[in-house]
Short mmCIF file of C-alpha atoms and ligand atoms in Angstrom, two decimals:
data_model
loop_
_atom_site.label_atom_id
_atom_site.label_comp_id
_atom_site.label_asym_id
_atom_site.label_seq_id
_atom_site.Cartn_x
_atom_site.Cartn_y
_atom_site.Cartn_z
CA MET S 1 0.00 0.00 0.00
CA THR S 2 1.38 3.41 -0.87
CA GLN S 3 1.47 5.87 1.97
CA LEU S 4 0.55 9.40 1.04
CA ALA S 5 2.57 12.24 2.56
CA ALA S 6 0.55 14.38 4.94
CA ALA S 7 -0.60 17.70 3.52
CA PRO S 8 1.83 20.47 4.54
CA THR S 9 0.70 22.40 7.63
CA PRO S 10 0.77 26.20 7.24
CA SER S 11 2.41 26.78 10.65
CA VAL S 12 4.09 24.62 13.31
CA ARG S 13 5.53 25.32 16.73
CA VAL S 14 8.45 23.39 18.27
CA ARG S 15 10.07 23.64 21.67
CA ALA S 16 13.71 22.66 22.35
CA PRO S 17 15.73 22.86 25.59
CA GLY S 18 18.95 24.49 26.73
CA LYS S 19 21.53 22.34 28.48
CA VAL S 20 24.13 22.15 31.16
CA ASN S 21 27.23 19.94 30.91
CA LEU S 22 27.29 17.99 34.19
CA SER S 23 30.72 16.82 33.24
CA LEU S 24 32.95 18.00 30.40
CA ARG S 25 36.26 16.28 29.71
CA VAL S 26 38.31 17.61 26.83
CA GLY S 27 41.21 16.00 24.91
CA ALA S 28 43.88 17.36 22.55
CA PRO S 29 42.64 19.12 19.38
CA GLN S 30 42.45 16.97 16.23
CA ASP S 31 43.57 17.97 12.72
CA ASP S 32 40.18 19.62 12.07
CA GLY S 33 40.70 21.87 15.13
CA TYR S 34 37.91 20.18 17.13
CA HIS S 35 38.55 18.65 20.53
CA PRO S 36 37.42 15.12 21.39
CA LEU S 37 35.01 15.23 24.32
CA VAL S 38 33.45 12.96 26.86
CA THR S 39 30.59 14.94 28.29
CA ILE S 40 27.35 14.34 30.16
CA PHE S 41 24.62 16.68 29.02
CA GLN S 42 21.44 17.42 30.90
CA ALA S 43 18.61 19.31 29.20
CA VAL S 44 16.91 21.92 31.39
CA ALA S 45 13.44 23.45 31.30
CA LEU S 46 14.70 26.78 29.91
CA VAL S 47 13.43 26.42 26.35
CA GLU S 48 13.45 28.01 22.92
CA GLU S 49 10.20 28.02 20.97
CA VAL S 50 10.39 28.20 17.19
CA THR S 51 7.33 28.87 15.03
CA ALA S 52 7.77 28.03 11.35
CA ARG S 53 5.25 29.48 8.91
CA GLN S 54 4.84 28.97 5.18
CA VAL S 55 5.59 32.05 3.07
CA PRO S 56 5.14 32.68 -0.67
CA GLU S 57 7.59 31.02 -3.06
CA GLY S 58 10.84 32.95 -3.39
CA ALA S 59 10.46 34.79 -0.06
CA GLY S 60 13.49 32.96 1.40
CA VAL S 61 14.16 32.52 5.14
CA GLN S 62 12.65 35.33 7.23
CA LEU S 63 13.82 35.48 10.82
CA THR S 64 12.29 37.32 13.78
CA VAL S 65 13.10 37.00 17.47
CA GLU S 66 11.67 37.92 20.86
CA GLY S 67 12.65 37.38 24.49
CA PRO S 68 15.39 38.35 26.95
CA GLN S 69 18.62 39.60 25.30
CA SER S 70 17.10 39.05 21.83
CA GLU S 71 18.87 42.17 20.55
CA ARG S 72 22.07 40.11 20.77
CA VAL S 73 20.78 37.48 18.32
CA PRO S 74 21.94 37.87 14.67
CA LEU S 75 19.04 37.79 12.19
CA ASP S 76 21.08 37.11 9.06
CA GLU S 77 22.22 33.86 7.43
CA THR S 78 24.80 33.29 10.18
CA ASN S 79 21.98 32.49 12.63
CA LEU S 80 21.99 28.75 13.34
CA ALA S 81 18.19 28.49 12.83
CA HIS S 82 18.57 30.12 9.41
CA ARG S 83 21.37 27.68 8.55
CA ALA S 84 19.25 24.75 9.76
CA ALA S 85 16.36 25.70 7.44
CA VAL S 86 18.69 26.12 4.45
CA LEU S 87 20.54 22.85 5.13
CA LEU S 88 17.31 20.86 5.45
CA ALA S 89 15.82 22.46 2.32
CA GLU S 90 18.95 21.67 0.29
CA ARG S 91 19.04 18.09 1.55
CA VAL S 92 15.42 17.31 0.62
CA GLY S 93 15.33 19.46 -2.52
CA VAL S 94 12.71 22.05 -1.57
CA ALA S 95 12.98 25.85 -1.68
CA ALA S 96 14.04 27.36 1.66
CA ASP S 97 11.00 29.63 1.91
CA VAL S 98 9.89 29.91 5.53
CA ALA S 99 9.26 32.49 8.25
CA LEU S 100 10.91 31.49 11.52
CA HIS S 101 10.00 33.19 14.77
CA LEU S 102 12.28 32.45 17.74
CA ALA S 103 10.90 32.99 21.24
CA LYS S 104 14.00 32.82 23.40
CA GLY S 105 13.97 31.31 26.86
CA VAL S 106 17.60 30.15 27.05
CA PRO S 107 20.24 32.75 27.99
CA VAL S 108 22.01 34.08 24.86
CA ALA S 109 25.70 33.18 24.29
CA GLY S 110 26.02 31.71 27.75
CA GLY S 111 27.34 28.19 27.12
CA MET S 112 23.82 26.76 27.43
CA ALA S 113 23.29 25.97 23.73
CA GLY S 114 20.36 28.31 23.07
CA GLY S 115 21.39 28.76 19.43
CA SER S 116 21.72 24.98 19.09
CA ALA S 117 18.21 24.58 20.52
CA ASP S 118 16.94 27.02 17.86
CA ALA S 119 18.61 24.93 15.17
CA ALA S 120 17.19 21.65 16.52
CA ALA S 121 13.70 23.15 16.83
CA THR S 122 13.95 24.56 13.29
CA LEU S 123 14.92 21.16 11.87
CA VAL S 124 11.89 19.54 13.53
CA ALA S 125 9.56 22.41 12.55
CA CYS S 126 10.62 22.58 8.89
CA ASP S 127 10.64 18.79 8.68
CA ALA S 128 6.97 18.85 9.68
CA LEU S 129 6.10 21.90 7.56
CA TRP S 130 7.66 20.43 4.41
CA ALA S 131 6.58 16.82 5.20
CA THR S 132 10.08 15.65 4.27
CA GLY S 133 9.69 12.05 5.45
CA LEU S 134 13.24 12.07 6.90
CA SER S 135 13.99 9.67 9.76
CA ARG S 136 15.10 10.77 13.22
CA ASP S 137 18.60 9.51 12.38
CA ASP S 138 18.63 11.69 9.24
CA LEU S 139 17.72 14.71 11.39
CA LEU S 140 20.44 13.82 13.93
CA GLY S 141 22.97 13.70 11.04
CA LEU S 142 21.91 17.17 9.83
CA ALA S 143 22.01 18.42 13.42
CA ALA S 144 25.64 17.28 13.80
CA GLU S 145 26.57 19.18 10.61
CA LEU S 146 25.17 22.37 12.14
CA GLY S 147 27.05 22.22 15.45
CA SER S 148 28.39 19.93 18.16
CA ASP S 149 25.52 20.65 20.60
CA VAL S 150 22.62 20.50 18.12
CA PRO S 151 22.04 16.69 18.22
CA PHE S 152 21.64 16.83 22.01
CA ALA S 153 18.98 19.56 21.72
CA LEU S 154 17.03 17.10 19.52
CA LEU S 155 17.44 14.22 21.98
CA GLY S 156 17.10 16.04 25.32
CA HIS S 157 16.88 14.41 28.78
CA THR S 158 20.37 13.31 29.94
CA ALA S 159 22.97 11.78 27.64
CA VAL S 160 26.65 10.99 27.31
CA GLY S 161 28.23 12.80 24.37
CA THR S 162 31.45 11.67 22.68
CA GLY S 163 33.23 12.68 19.48
CA ARG S 164 32.75 16.45 19.21
CA GLY S 165 29.89 15.98 21.69
CA HIS S 166 27.58 14.93 18.85
CA LEU S 167 27.59 11.12 19.35
CA LEU S 168 24.98 10.46 22.01
CA THR S 169 24.00 7.66 24.35
CA PRO S 170 21.00 8.28 26.63
CA ALA S 171 21.81 8.07 30.36
CA MET S 172 19.55 6.65 33.05
CA THR S 173 18.39 9.14 35.67
CA ARG S 174 15.88 9.25 38.50
CA GLY S 175 13.90 12.25 39.71
CA GLU S 176 14.27 15.94 39.10
CA PHE S 177 17.29 18.17 39.76
CA HIS S 178 16.95 21.86 40.66
CA TRP S 179 19.28 24.28 38.90
CA VAL S 180 19.95 27.98 39.05
CA PHE S 181 22.02 29.84 36.47
CA ALA S 182 23.88 33.13 36.76
CA THR S 183 24.37 34.80 33.38
CA ARG S 184 26.39 37.77 32.13
CA ASP S 185 25.41 40.38 29.59
CA ASP S 186 28.65 39.95 27.66
CA GLY S 187 29.33 36.42 26.45
CA LEU S 188 32.51 34.41 25.98
CA SER S 189 33.63 33.10 22.60
CA THR S 190 33.66 29.28 22.56
CA PRO S 191 36.73 29.01 20.23
CA GLU S 192 38.57 31.48 22.48
CA VAL S 193 37.84 29.37 25.58
CA TYR S 194 39.05 26.20 23.82
CA GLY S 195 42.15 28.16 22.70
CA ARG S 196 42.93 29.22 26.28
CA PHE S 197 42.36 25.62 27.42
CA ASP S 198 45.01 24.44 24.90
CA GLU S 199 47.46 27.12 26.07
CA GLN S 200 46.96 26.03 29.67
CA ALA S 201 47.33 22.32 28.82
CA ASP S 202 50.56 23.19 26.97
CA GLY S 203 50.62 19.89 25.05
CA ALA S 204 49.82 17.80 28.15
CA HIS S 205 46.15 17.09 27.42
CA ASP S 206 44.52 14.12 29.11
CA PRO S 207 45.30 11.21 26.71
CA GLU S 208 42.39 9.05 27.90
CA LEU S 209 39.04 10.64 28.53
CA SER S 210 36.83 8.46 30.66
CA GLU S 211 33.20 8.67 31.64
CA ASP S 212 32.51 9.80 35.22
CA THR S 213 31.25 6.71 37.02
CA ALA S 214 30.43 8.51 40.29
CA LEU S 215 28.36 11.04 38.37
CA MET S 216 26.51 8.35 36.40
CA GLN S 217 25.76 6.54 39.69
CA ALA S 218 24.46 9.77 41.26
CA LEU S 219 22.13 10.25 38.28
CA ARG S 220 20.81 6.67 38.49
CA ALA S 221 20.23 7.04 42.23
CA GLY S 222 18.62 10.49 41.84
CA ASP S 223 21.05 11.73 44.53
CA PRO S 224 21.59 15.52 44.19
CA HIS S 225 24.30 15.60 46.90
CA ALA S 226 26.41 12.99 45.08
CA LEU S 227 25.71 14.72 41.75
CA GLY S 228 26.81 18.07 43.18
CA ALA S 229 30.09 16.57 44.37
CA ALA S 230 30.76 14.97 40.95
CA LEU S 231 30.15 18.02 38.69
CA HIS S 232 33.25 18.73 36.58
CA ASN S 233 34.29 21.04 33.73
CA ASP S 234 37.74 20.86 32.10
CA LEU S 235 37.05 24.27 30.46
CA GLN S 236 36.37 26.01 33.77
CA ASP S 237 39.93 27.24 34.43
CA ALA S 238 40.14 28.59 30.87
CA ALA S 239 36.82 30.43 31.25
CA LEU S 240 37.94 31.80 34.65
CA SER S 241 41.23 33.02 33.26
CA LEU S 242 39.33 34.97 30.56
CA ARG S 243 36.67 36.16 33.05
CA PRO S 244 38.22 36.22 36.57
CA ASP S 245 35.04 37.80 38.02
CA LEU S 246 33.26 34.44 37.58
CA GLU S 247 35.27 33.12 40.55
CA ARG S 248 33.16 35.26 42.86
CA THR S 249 29.93 33.96 41.29
CA LEU S 250 31.11 30.42 42.07
CA ASP S 251 32.05 31.40 45.65
CA VAL S 252 28.75 33.14 46.37
CA ALA S 253 26.81 30.03 45.29
CA ARG S 254 29.01 27.79 47.46
CA GLU S 255 28.40 30.09 50.44
CA ALA S 256 24.66 29.91 49.73
CA GLY S 257 24.89 26.12 50.18
CA ALA S 258 24.85 24.98 46.53
CA LEU S 259 25.41 21.20 46.32
CA GLY S 260 27.76 21.85 43.42
CA VAL S 261 28.63 24.76 41.18
CA LEU S 262 30.45 25.04 37.87
CA VAL S 263 30.87 27.08 34.72
CA SER S 264 28.32 25.83 32.18
CA GLY S 265 30.04 24.53 29.01
CA SER S 266 32.37 27.23 27.70
CA GLY S 267 30.71 29.86 29.92
CA PRO S 268 30.22 32.51 31.03
CA SER S 269 27.01 31.15 32.61
CA VAL S 270 27.51 29.55 36.00
CA ALA S 271 25.28 26.64 37.06
CA ALA S 272 24.51 25.82 40.69
CA LEU S 273 22.75 22.65 41.81
CA ALA S 274 20.24 23.25 44.61
CA ARG S 275 18.54 20.97 47.14
CA SER S 276 15.05 22.07 46.11
CA ARG S 277 13.17 24.68 44.08
CA GLN S 278 13.05 26.85 47.23
CA HIS S 279 16.81 26.53 47.67
CA ALA S 280 17.34 27.44 43.98
CA LEU S 281 15.33 30.63 44.55
CA ALA S 282 17.45 31.42 47.63
CA ILE S 283 20.73 31.00 45.69
CA ALA S 284 19.32 33.20 42.91
CA ALA S 285 18.38 35.88 45.46
CA THR S 286 21.88 35.78 46.98
CA TRP S 287 23.55 36.10 43.56
CA THR S 288 21.36 39.12 42.81
CA ALA S 289 21.90 40.74 46.24
CA GLU S 290 25.69 40.29 45.94
CA GLY S 291 25.76 41.67 42.38
CA ALA S 292 27.41 38.41 41.25
CA ALA S 293 25.19 37.96 38.16
CA ASP S 294 23.57 40.17 35.52
CA ALA S 295 20.54 37.84 35.46
CA VAL S 296 19.47 34.69 37.32
CA TRP S 297 17.38 31.78 36.02
CA CYS S 298 15.78 29.04 38.14
CA THR S 299 14.89 25.80 36.39
CA SER S 300 15.07 22.02 36.58
CA GLY S 301 16.30 19.05 34.58
CA PRO S 302 16.10 16.71 32.85
CA ALA S 303 13.78 18.16 30.18
CA PRO S 304 12.60 16.58 26.91
CA GLY S 305 14.28 17.18 23.54
CA ALA S 306 12.85 19.10 20.54
CA ARG S 307 9.15 18.35 20.13
CA LEU S 308 6.18 19.60 18.19
CA LEU S 309 3.55 21.47 20.19
CA ALA S 310 -0.10 20.84 19.45
O1 C5P B 1 30.50 22.76 16.80
P1 C5P B 1 30.34 24.20 17.14
O2 C5P B 1 30.16 25.07 15.93
O3 C5P B 1 29.32 24.44 18.20
O4 C5P B 1 31.72 24.64 17.80
C1 C5P B 1 32.08 25.97 18.01
C2 C5P B 1 33.59 26.06 18.23
O5 C5P B 1 33.92 25.43 19.46
C3 C5P B 1 34.41 25.34 17.19
O6 C5P B 1 34.70 26.17 16.10
C4 C5P B 1 35.68 24.96 17.96
O7 C5P B 1 36.53 26.07 18.06
C5 C5P B 1 35.14 24.71 19.37
N1 C5P B 1 34.89 23.27 19.64
C6 C5P B 1 35.97 22.42 19.78
N2 C5P B 1 35.74 21.10 20.05
C7 C5P B 1 34.48 20.63 20.21
C8 C5P B 1 33.37 21.49 20.08
C9 C5P B 1 33.62 22.82 19.79
O8 C5P B 1 37.12 22.83 19.67
N3 C5P B 1 34.29 19.33 20.47
#
């Protein structure tokens, strides 16, 4: 029996999450300049919402954005959502004519993969809008071409990432973890942080990156105290050397009783693990009172990956 493709929908809405790296272990750069990683991602409930709407033939990709710090988001073809729409259109042989509206809920340029979430949501939205018939694996392949963190924004929940961070294995977790993020108005450049990391390693990179067993156990047990003690980021010293004021943000969270605190990904966002939602709010209030953050964000993880909204 032949299956007919569903009629294209005029407009679709997709939500995709930001992330925190619970653990990030980084090896020596390869010939392509990328660093091999062993990382454990957790998706959090700070989300990007992308609405994709059909536009007349020849209109191209039209991008609009709303939300906190949206003035910092480029609206040209360098935007990852724009690139995602063009890449998908090329791959399936349709014209890249679509209006994309990004409602931002993930801090911009903070090491929390907000741009990657936009790209993942755009892939899912345009896939539905254009009824491409691609498989989930096809979409994961396109996601990896767009950026190292994009496949995880498709998958969500908690996962171990290897390769550039794009090869994913879901991790078992129990319960909900309460997070609070301190963000800065001026971001850090990811390549610059990796560059400083290489300078600091001075040729003595860790030759064997291994998965964090204590951290994986803490996740399986749903034990926030053990998870807090196991948080780790190889890029933290590099981020701190570029932004020494982040040290105080880490200290203030520790003094406020955070179970663990670390720079998120390549920074400059700082993530603190709290005992409860109430405790997360208390840490956020202390960060604000001490002037140790430009903005604070309370949330929880794990959260689902990119999905269509009804
Ligand atoms: O893959 P993505 O475009 O997100 O990476 C941004 C930059 O981060 C890369 O150009 C590279 O400098 C650095 N990077 C890296 N190794 C990784 C991931 C990112 O060196 N595994």
